[in-house]
Coordinates of C-alpha atoms in Angstrom, one line a residue:
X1 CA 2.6 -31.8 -11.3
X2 CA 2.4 -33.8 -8.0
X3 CA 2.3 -32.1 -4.9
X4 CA 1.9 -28.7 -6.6
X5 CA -1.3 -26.4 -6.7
X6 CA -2.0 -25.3 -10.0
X7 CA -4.4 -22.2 -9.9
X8 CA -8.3 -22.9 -9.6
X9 CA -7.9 -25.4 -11.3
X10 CA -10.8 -28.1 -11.9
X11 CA -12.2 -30.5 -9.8
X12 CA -12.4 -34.3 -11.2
X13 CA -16.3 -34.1 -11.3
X14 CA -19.1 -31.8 -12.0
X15 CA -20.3 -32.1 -8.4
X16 CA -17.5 -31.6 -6.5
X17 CA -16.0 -28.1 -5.4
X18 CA -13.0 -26.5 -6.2
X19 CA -9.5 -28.2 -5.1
X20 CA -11.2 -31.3 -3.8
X21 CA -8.6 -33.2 -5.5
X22 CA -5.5 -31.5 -6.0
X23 CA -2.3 -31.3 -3.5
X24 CA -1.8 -27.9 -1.7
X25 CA 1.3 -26.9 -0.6
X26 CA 1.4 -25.8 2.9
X27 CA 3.1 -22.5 3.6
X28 CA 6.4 -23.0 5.7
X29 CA 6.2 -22.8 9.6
X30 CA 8.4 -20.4 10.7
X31 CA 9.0 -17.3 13.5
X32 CA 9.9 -14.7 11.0
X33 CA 8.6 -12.4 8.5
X34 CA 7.6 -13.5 5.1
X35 CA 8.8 -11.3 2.7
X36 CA 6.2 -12.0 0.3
X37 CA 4.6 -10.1 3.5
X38 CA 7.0 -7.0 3.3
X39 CA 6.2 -7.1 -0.1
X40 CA 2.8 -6.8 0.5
X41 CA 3.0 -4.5 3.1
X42 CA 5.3 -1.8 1.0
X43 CA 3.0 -2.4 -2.2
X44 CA 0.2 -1.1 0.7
X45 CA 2.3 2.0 1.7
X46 CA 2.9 2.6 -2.0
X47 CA -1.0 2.5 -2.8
X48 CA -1.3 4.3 0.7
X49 CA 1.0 7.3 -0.9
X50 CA -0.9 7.2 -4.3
X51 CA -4.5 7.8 -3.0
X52 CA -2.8 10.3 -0.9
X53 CA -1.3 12.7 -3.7
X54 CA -4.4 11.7 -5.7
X55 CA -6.9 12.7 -3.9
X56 CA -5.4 15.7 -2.4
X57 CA -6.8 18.0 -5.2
X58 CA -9.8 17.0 -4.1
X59 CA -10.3 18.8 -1.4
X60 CA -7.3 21.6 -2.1
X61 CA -9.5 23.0 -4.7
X62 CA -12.0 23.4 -2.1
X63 CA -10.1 25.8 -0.7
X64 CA -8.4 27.5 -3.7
X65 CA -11.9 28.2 -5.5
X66 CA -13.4 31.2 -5.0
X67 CA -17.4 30.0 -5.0
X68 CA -18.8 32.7 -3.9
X69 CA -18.0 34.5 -7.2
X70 CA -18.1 30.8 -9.4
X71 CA -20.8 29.1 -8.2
X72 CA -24.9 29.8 -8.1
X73 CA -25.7 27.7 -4.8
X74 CA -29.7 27.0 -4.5
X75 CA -31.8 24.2 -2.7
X76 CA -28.7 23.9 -0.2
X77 CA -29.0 22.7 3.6
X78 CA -28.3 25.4 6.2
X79 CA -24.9 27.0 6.9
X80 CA -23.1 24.9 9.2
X81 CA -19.8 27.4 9.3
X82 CA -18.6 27.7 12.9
X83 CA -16.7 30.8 12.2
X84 CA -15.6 33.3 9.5
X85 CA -12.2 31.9 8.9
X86 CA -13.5 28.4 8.0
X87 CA -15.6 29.9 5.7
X88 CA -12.8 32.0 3.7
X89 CA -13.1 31.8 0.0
X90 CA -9.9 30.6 -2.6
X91 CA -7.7 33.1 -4.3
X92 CA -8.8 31.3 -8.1
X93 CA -12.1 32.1 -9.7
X94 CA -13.0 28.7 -11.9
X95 CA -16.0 27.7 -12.3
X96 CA -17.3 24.0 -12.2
X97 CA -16.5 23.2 -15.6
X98 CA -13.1 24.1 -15.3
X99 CA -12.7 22.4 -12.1
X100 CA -14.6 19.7 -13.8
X101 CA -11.3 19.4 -16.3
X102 CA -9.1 19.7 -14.0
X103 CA -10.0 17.2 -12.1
X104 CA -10.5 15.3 -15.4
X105 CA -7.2 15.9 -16.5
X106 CA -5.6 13.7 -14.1
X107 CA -6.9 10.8 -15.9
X108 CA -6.5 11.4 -19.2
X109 CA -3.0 10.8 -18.6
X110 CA -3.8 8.2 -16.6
X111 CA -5.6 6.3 -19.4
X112 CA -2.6 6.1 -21.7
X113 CA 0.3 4.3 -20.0
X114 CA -2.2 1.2 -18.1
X115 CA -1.1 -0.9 -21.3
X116 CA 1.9 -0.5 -22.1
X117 CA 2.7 -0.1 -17.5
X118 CA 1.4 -4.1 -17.3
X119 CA 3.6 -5.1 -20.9
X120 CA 6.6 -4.0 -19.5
X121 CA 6.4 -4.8 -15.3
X122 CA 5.3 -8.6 -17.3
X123 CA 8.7 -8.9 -19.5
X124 CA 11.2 -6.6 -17.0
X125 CA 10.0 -7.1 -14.0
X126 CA 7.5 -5.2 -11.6
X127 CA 9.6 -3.3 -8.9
X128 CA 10.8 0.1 -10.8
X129 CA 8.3 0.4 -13.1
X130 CA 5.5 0.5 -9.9
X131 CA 8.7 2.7 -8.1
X132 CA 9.4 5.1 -10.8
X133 CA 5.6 5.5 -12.0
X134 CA 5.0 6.6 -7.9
X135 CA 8.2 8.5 -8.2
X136 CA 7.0 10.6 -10.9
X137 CA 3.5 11.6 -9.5
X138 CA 5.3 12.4 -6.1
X139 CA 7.8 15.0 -7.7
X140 CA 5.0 16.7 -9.9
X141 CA 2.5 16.7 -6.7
X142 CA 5.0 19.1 -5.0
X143 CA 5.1 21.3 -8.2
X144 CA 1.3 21.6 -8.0
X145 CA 0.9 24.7 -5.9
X146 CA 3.9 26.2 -8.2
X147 CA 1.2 25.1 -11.3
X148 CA -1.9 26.5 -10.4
X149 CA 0.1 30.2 -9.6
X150 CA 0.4 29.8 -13.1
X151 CA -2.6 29.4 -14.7
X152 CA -5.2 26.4 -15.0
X153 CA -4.5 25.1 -18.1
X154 CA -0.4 24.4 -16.1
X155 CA -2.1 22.8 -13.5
X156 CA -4.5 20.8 -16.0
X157 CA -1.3 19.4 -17.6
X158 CA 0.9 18.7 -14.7
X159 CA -2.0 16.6 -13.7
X160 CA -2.0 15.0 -17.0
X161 CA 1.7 14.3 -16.4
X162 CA 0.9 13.1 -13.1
X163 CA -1.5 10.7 -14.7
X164 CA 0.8 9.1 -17.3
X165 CA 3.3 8.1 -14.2
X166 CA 0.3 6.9 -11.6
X167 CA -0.9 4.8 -14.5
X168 CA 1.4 2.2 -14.3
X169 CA 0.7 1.3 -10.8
X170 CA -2.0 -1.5 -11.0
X171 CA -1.0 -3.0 -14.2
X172 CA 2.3 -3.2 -12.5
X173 CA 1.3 -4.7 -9.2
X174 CA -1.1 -6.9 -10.4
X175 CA 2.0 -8.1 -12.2
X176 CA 4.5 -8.2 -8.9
X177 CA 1.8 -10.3 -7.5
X178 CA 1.4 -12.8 -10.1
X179 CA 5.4 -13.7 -9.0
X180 CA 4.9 -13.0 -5.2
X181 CA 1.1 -14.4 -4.3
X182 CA 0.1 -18.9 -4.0
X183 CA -2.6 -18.8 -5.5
X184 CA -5.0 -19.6 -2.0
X185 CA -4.0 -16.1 -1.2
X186 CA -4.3 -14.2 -3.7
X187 CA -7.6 -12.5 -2.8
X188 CA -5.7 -11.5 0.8
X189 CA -2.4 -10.0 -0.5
X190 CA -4.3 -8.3 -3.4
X191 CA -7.2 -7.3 -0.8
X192 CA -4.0 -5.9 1.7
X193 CA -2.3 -4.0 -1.2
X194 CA -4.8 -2.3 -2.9
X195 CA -6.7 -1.6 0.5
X196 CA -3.7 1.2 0.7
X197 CA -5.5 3.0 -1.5
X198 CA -8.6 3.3 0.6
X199 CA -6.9 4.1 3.7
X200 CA -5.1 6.4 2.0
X201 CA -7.5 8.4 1.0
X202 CA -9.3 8.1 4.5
X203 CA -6.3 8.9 6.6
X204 CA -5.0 11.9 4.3
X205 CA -8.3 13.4 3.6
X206 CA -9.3 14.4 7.0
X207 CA -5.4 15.7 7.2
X208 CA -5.7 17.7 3.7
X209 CA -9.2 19.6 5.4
X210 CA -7.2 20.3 8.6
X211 CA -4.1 22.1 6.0
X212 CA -6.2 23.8 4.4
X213 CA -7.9 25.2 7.4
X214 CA -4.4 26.2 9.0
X215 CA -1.3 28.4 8.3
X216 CA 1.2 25.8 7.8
X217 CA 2.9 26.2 4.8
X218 CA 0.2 28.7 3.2
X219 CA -2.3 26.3 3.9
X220 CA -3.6 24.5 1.3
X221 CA -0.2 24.4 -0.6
X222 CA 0.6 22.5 2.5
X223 CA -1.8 19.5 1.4
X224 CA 0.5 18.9 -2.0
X225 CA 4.1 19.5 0.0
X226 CA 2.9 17.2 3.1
X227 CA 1.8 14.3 0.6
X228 CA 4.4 14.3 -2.1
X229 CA 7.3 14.3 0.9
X230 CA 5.2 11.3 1.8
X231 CA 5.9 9.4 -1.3
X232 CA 9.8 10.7 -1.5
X233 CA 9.9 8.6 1.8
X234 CA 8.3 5.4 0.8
X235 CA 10.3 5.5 -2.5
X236 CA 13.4 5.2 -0.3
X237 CA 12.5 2.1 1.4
X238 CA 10.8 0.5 -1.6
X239 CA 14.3 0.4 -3.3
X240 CA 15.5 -1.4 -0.4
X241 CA 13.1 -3.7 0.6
X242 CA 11.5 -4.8 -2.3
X243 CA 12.5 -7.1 -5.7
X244 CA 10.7 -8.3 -8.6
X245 CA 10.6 -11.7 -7.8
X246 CA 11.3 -14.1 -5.0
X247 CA 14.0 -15.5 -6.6
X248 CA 15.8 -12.2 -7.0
X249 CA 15.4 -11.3 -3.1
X250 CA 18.6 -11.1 -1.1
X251 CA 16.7 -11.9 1.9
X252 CA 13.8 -14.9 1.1
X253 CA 14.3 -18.3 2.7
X254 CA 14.7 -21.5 1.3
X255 CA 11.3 -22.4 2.6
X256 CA 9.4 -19.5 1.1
X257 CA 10.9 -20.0 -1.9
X258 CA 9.8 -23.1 -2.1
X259 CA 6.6 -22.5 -1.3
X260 CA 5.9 -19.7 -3.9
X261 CA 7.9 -21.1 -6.8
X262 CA 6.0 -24.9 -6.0
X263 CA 2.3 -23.0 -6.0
X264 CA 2.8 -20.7 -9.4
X265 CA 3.6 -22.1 -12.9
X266 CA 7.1 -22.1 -13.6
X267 CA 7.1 -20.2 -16.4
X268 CA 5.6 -16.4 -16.0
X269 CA 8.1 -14.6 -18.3
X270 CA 5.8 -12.6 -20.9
X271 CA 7.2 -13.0 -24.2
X272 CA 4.0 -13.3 -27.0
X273 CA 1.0 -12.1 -25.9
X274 CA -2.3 -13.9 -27.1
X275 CA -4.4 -10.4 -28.0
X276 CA -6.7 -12.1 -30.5
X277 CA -7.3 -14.6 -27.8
X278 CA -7.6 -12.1 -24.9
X279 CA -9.3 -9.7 -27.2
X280 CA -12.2 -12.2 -28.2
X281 CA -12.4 -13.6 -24.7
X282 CA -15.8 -13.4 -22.3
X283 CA -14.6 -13.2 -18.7
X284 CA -11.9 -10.7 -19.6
X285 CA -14.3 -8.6 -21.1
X286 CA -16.5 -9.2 -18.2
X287 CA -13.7 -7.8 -16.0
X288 CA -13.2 -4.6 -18.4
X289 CA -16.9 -3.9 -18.1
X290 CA -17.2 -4.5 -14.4
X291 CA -14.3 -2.2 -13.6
X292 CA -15.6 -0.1 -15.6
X293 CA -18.9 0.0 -13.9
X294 CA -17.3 0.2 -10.4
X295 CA -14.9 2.5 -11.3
X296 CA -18.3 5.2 -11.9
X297 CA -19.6 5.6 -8.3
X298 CA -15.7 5.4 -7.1
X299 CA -14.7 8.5 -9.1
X300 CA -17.2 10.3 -9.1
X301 CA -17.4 10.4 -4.9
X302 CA -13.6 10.5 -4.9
X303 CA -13.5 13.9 -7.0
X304 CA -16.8 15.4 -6.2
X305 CA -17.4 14.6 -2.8
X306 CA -15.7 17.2 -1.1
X307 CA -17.7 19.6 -3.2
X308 CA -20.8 17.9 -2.3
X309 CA -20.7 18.5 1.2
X310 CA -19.2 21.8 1.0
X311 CA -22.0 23.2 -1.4
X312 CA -24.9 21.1 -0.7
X313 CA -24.8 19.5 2.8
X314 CA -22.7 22.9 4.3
X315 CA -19.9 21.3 6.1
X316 CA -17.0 23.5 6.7
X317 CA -13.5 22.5 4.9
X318 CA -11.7 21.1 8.4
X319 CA -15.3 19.2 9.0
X320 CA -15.4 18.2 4.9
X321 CA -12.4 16.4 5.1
X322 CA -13.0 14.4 8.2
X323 CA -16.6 13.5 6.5
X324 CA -15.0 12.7 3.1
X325 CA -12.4 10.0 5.1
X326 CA -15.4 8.2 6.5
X327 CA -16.2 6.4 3.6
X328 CA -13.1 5.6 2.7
X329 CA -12.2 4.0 6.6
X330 CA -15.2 1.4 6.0
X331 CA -13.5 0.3 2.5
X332 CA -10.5 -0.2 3.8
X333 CA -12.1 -2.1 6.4
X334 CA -14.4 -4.1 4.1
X335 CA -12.0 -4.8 1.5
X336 CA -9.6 -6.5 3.8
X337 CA -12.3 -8.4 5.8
X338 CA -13.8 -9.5 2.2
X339 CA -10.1 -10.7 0.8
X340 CA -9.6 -13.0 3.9
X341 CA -13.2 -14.1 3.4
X342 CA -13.0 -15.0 -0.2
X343 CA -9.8 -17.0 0.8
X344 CA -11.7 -19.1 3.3
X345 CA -14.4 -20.1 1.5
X346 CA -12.3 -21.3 -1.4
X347 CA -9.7 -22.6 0.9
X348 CA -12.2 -24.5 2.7
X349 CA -14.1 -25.6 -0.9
X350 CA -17.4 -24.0 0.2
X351 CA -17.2 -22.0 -3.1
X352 CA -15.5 -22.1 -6.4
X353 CA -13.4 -19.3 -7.4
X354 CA -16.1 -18.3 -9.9
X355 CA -19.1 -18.3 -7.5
X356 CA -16.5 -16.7 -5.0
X357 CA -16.2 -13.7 -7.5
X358 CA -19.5 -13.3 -8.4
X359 CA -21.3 -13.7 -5.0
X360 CA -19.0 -10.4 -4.1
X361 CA -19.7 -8.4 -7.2
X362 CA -23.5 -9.0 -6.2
X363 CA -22.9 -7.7 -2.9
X364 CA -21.1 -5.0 -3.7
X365 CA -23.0 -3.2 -6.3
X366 CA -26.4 -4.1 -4.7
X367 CA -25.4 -2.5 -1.3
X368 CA -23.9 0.8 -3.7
X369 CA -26.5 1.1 -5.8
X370 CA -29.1 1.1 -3.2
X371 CA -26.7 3.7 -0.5
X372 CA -26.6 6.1 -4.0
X373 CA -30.4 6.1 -4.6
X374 CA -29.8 6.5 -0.7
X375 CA -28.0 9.8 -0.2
X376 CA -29.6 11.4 -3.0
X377 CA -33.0 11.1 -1.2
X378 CA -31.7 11.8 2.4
X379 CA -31.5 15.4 1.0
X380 CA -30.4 17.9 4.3
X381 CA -31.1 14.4 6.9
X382 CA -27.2 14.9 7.8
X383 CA -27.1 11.7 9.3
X384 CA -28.5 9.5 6.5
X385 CA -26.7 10.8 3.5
X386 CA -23.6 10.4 5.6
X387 CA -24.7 6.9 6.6
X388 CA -25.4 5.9 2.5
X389 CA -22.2 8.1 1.0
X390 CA -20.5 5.5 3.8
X391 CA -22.0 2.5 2.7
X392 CA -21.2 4.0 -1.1
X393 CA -18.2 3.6 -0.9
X394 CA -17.8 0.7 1.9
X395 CA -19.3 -1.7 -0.5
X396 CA -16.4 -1.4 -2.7
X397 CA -14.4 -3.1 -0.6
X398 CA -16.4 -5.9 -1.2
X399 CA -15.3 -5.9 -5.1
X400 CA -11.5 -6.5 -4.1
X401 CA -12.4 -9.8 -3.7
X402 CA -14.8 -9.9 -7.3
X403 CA -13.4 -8.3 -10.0
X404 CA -10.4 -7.0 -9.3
X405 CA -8.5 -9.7 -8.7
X406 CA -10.4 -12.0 -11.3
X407 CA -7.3 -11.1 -13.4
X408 CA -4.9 -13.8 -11.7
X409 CA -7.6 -16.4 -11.9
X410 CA -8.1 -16.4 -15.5
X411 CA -4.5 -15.8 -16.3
X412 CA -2.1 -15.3 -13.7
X413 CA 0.9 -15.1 -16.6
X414 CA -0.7 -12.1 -18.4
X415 CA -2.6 -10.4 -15.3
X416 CA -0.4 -7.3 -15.5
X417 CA -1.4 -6.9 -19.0
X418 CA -5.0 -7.7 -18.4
X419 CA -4.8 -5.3 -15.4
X420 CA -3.6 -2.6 -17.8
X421 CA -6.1 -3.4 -20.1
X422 CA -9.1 -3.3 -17.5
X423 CA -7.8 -0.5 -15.4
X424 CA -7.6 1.6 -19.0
X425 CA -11.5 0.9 -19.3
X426 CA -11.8 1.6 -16.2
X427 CA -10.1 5.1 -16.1
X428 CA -12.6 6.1 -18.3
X429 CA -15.1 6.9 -15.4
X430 CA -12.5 9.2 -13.8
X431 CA -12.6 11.8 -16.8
X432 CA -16.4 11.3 -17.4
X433 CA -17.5 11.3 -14.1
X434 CA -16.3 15.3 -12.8
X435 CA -17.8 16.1 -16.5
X436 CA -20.8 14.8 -15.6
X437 CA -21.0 16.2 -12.4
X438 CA -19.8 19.4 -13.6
X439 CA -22.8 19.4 -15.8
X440 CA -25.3 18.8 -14.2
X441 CA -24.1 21.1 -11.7
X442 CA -22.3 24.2 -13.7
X443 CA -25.2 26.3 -13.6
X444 CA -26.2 25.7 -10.2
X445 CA -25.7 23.7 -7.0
X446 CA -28.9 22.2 -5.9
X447 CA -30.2 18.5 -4.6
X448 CA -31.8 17.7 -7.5
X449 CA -28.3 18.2 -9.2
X450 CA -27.0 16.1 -7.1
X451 CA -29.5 13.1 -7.4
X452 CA -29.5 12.7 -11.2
X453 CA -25.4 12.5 -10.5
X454 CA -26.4 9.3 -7.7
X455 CA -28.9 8.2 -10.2
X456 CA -26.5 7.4 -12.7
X457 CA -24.1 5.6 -10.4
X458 CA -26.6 3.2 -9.2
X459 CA -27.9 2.6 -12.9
X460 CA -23.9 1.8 -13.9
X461 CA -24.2 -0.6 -11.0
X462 CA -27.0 -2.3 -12.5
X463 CA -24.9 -2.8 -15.5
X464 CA -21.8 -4.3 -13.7
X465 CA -24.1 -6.8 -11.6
X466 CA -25.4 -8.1 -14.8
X467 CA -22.2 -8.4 -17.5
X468 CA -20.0 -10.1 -14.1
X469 CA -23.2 -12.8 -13.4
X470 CA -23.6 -13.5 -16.9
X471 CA -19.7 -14.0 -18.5
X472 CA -17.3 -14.3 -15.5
X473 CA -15.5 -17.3 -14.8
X474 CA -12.6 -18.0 -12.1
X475 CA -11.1 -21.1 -14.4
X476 CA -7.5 -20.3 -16.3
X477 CA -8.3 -19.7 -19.4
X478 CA -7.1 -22.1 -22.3
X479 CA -5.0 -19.6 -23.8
X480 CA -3.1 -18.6 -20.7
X481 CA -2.0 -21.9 -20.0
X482 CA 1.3 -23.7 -20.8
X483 CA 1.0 -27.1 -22.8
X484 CA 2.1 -28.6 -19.4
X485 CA -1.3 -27.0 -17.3
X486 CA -3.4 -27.6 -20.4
X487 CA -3.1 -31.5 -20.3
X488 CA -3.4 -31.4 -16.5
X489 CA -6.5 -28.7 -16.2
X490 CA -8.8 -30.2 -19.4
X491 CA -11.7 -30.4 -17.6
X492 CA -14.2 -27.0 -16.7
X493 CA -14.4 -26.0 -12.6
X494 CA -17.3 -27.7 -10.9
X495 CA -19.7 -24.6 -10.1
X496 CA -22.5 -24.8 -7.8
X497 CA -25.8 -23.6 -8.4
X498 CA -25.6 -20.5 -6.0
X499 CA -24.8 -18.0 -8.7
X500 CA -25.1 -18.1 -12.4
X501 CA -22.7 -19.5 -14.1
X502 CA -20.3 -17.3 -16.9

């Protein structure tokens, strides 16, 4: 195909880096707004919105738990309560491992619908099936108050509800994208939209502590009526400003067009999907067991944090949900910075795509596994565990630009089914992790609780740093390639001897 980029594809000798000799289209010059840009910038808001109602139990049940009567608190840090109202107890008496399952129960709903959320964004298209899966968790979030008047075991299945819609969100992005992003910058839209999440979660938790705290709305009913308006707001202008595909946008220029449609394959519909091929295939199963592996530490700060410093380190719930954002500020932070890096050095045929990915996924769990290890021995030192429960969760960032866009590489026709595939793995975590926590922490809340639960995080990480260096690759994959790109790309990507090589 001359002057087209195909994706990653391989250089004409061993030695030489990626896209040394292949034509890349320049993106078009022009004063105005990309809409691959909008795009990218809604898909943000709508990953913004969903850490935003998903997290928002986190630190509600803080404050709609009763401890004192649920919870056997030893080897804690000093109170750190300013006054008596912070320090007011919920109006529900569950104890951890019910909390445990109802934070669980989220996920188990999540698991089901990642497959079959990526199959059908693939063959219909991306828009309403990321729209309506965010319009369901948004209507259920403001029936959660409503729920837990109830009883638990409501609240455990709205959330499972909630779950089943959410689920569809990745697998269908990562398919929007695979229409929307050139392939040079697919690490920096990816790294832009799923940084939503992260920012999200940092800008709404510090929000849900201060709801909690105050009388607006009953307080901590405010936190699930605040965050599903939210999304009821963003659903509005996703309708409006966003389509499936370039060529099905009212409003894309000729240029654009051009530009996208010239850098992607022509064909992307999903009609037969290789399963015996994708099933029996090395990198995507070292993606599965990667996100697998990153989802642990994620989760299981993401659900239990709040709890953490509330029980053990003795911050008060308006202070808790400031210090739960923080880590979530420096992953937004990192996350983009790492996309735009990851770009560069391809762009620029420093690295190959597959060194690219695997230099990150080092990073990233090295830097995690050592903050875990980290905060579990900074035990009441304020100031350090903060510091490693920061660079925790920071270093995720860096695996935007690893794994989790290492779908698109290897096959950017069936990355929303991949995506489904991985992020089902990698929901796994999500229901494990609060059962773990819960049980090492049911009977009592203590340090050494706390540091078996880091422990375990950091040993996952070990795992993921391994299976990634060993079997990943950022070369299309034989089987997701049209006879066209197959005659083109015969030849393996050149990979320099920075990183092993999958």
């Amino acid at each position: 195909m001359g002057g087209t980029y195909q994706s990653d594809g391989p250089s004409p000798t061993e030695k030489d880096p990626l896209l040394s000799s292949i034509d890349v289209v320049s993106p078009p010059q022009k004063c105005y707004i990309p809409i691959r840009y909008v795009v990218t910038f809604m898909s943000f808001f709508g990953f913004f919105n969903v850490y935003a109602m998903r997290v928002n139990l986190s630190v509600g049940l803080v404050a709609m738990v009763n401890y004192t009567d649920t919870v056997n608190v030893t080897d804690a840090c000093p109170e750190r309560y300013n006054n008596t109202k912070d320090a007011e107890e919920g109006p529900y008496d569950w104890n951890s491992i019910i909390q445990g399952q109802i934070l669980a129960s989220f996920f188990y709903g999540y698991i089901f619908s990642q497959i079959p959320g990526g199959i059908i964004a693939g063959r219909y298209g991306a828009k309403w099936v990321l729209g309506l899966g965010i319009l369901c968790t948004t209507v259920l979030t403001l029936l959660t108050p409503l729920a837990a008047s109830i009883s638990p075991f409501a609240l455990m299945a709205l959330r499972f509800l909630e779950g089943l819609g959410e689920g569809v969100t990745y697998p269908s992005a990562h398919a929007l994208f695979a229409k929307w992003a050139p392939p040079l910058e697919r690490s920096k839209l990816l790294a832009i939209t799923y940084s939503g999440a992260f920012c999200g979660t940092a800008v709404f938790l510090p929000i849900a502590g201060l709801l909690c705290s105050a009388d607006f709305l009953g307080g901590w009913p405010a936190v699930f009526y605040v965050s599903g308006s939210m999304g009821l707001i963003w659903f509005l202008f996703w309708s409006l400003l966003v389509s499936s595909s370039p060529a099905s946008h009212p409003w894309v220029s000729d240029e654009e067009l051009k530009y996208i449609t010239t850098s992607l394959e022509d064909k992307q519909v999903v009609k037969d999907i290789p399963w015996r091929s994708i099933l029996t295939s090395l990198p995507v199963w070292a993606i599965i067991i990667t996100h697998f592996c990153a989802n642990w530490a994620f989760y299981t700060l993401l659900t239990d944090l709040p709890t953490y410093l509330k029980n053990i380190l003795k911050f008060d719930i308006s202070q808790n949900g400031v210090l739960s954002s923080l880590p979530y500020v420096a992953q937004f932070i990192i996350a983009v910075l790492a996309g735009q890096i990851a770009d560069l050095l391809r762009q620029r045929r420093i690295l190959t795509t597959t060194a690219t990915r695997k230099l990150f996924c080092f990073l990233g769990f090295s830097i995690q596994g050592f903050c875990l290890i980290g905060a579990g021995l900074a035990g009441c030192n304020v100031t350090a565990a903060v510091a490693c429960l920061i660079g925790t969760t920071g270093a995720c960032g860096l695996l935007l630009a690893a794994y989790s866009v290492n779908h698109l590489d290897i096959a950017p026709k069936y990355a929303g089914v991949l995506m489904g595939l991985s992020n089902a793995f990698g929901t796994i975590p999500g229901f494990l992790g609060p059962i773990v926590a819960s049980y090492f922490t049911n009977q009592s809340q203590d340090k050494s609780s706390w540091m078996k639960i880091f422990a375990i995080a950091a040993g996952v990480d070990v795992v993921g740093i391994v299976v990634f260096q060993l079997f990943a690759s950022g070369v299309q994959q034989d089987w997701a390639k049209d006879e066209d790109t197959k005659a083109i790309n015969s030849s393996e990507e050149a990979e320099p001897d920075l990183l092993v090589r999958g």
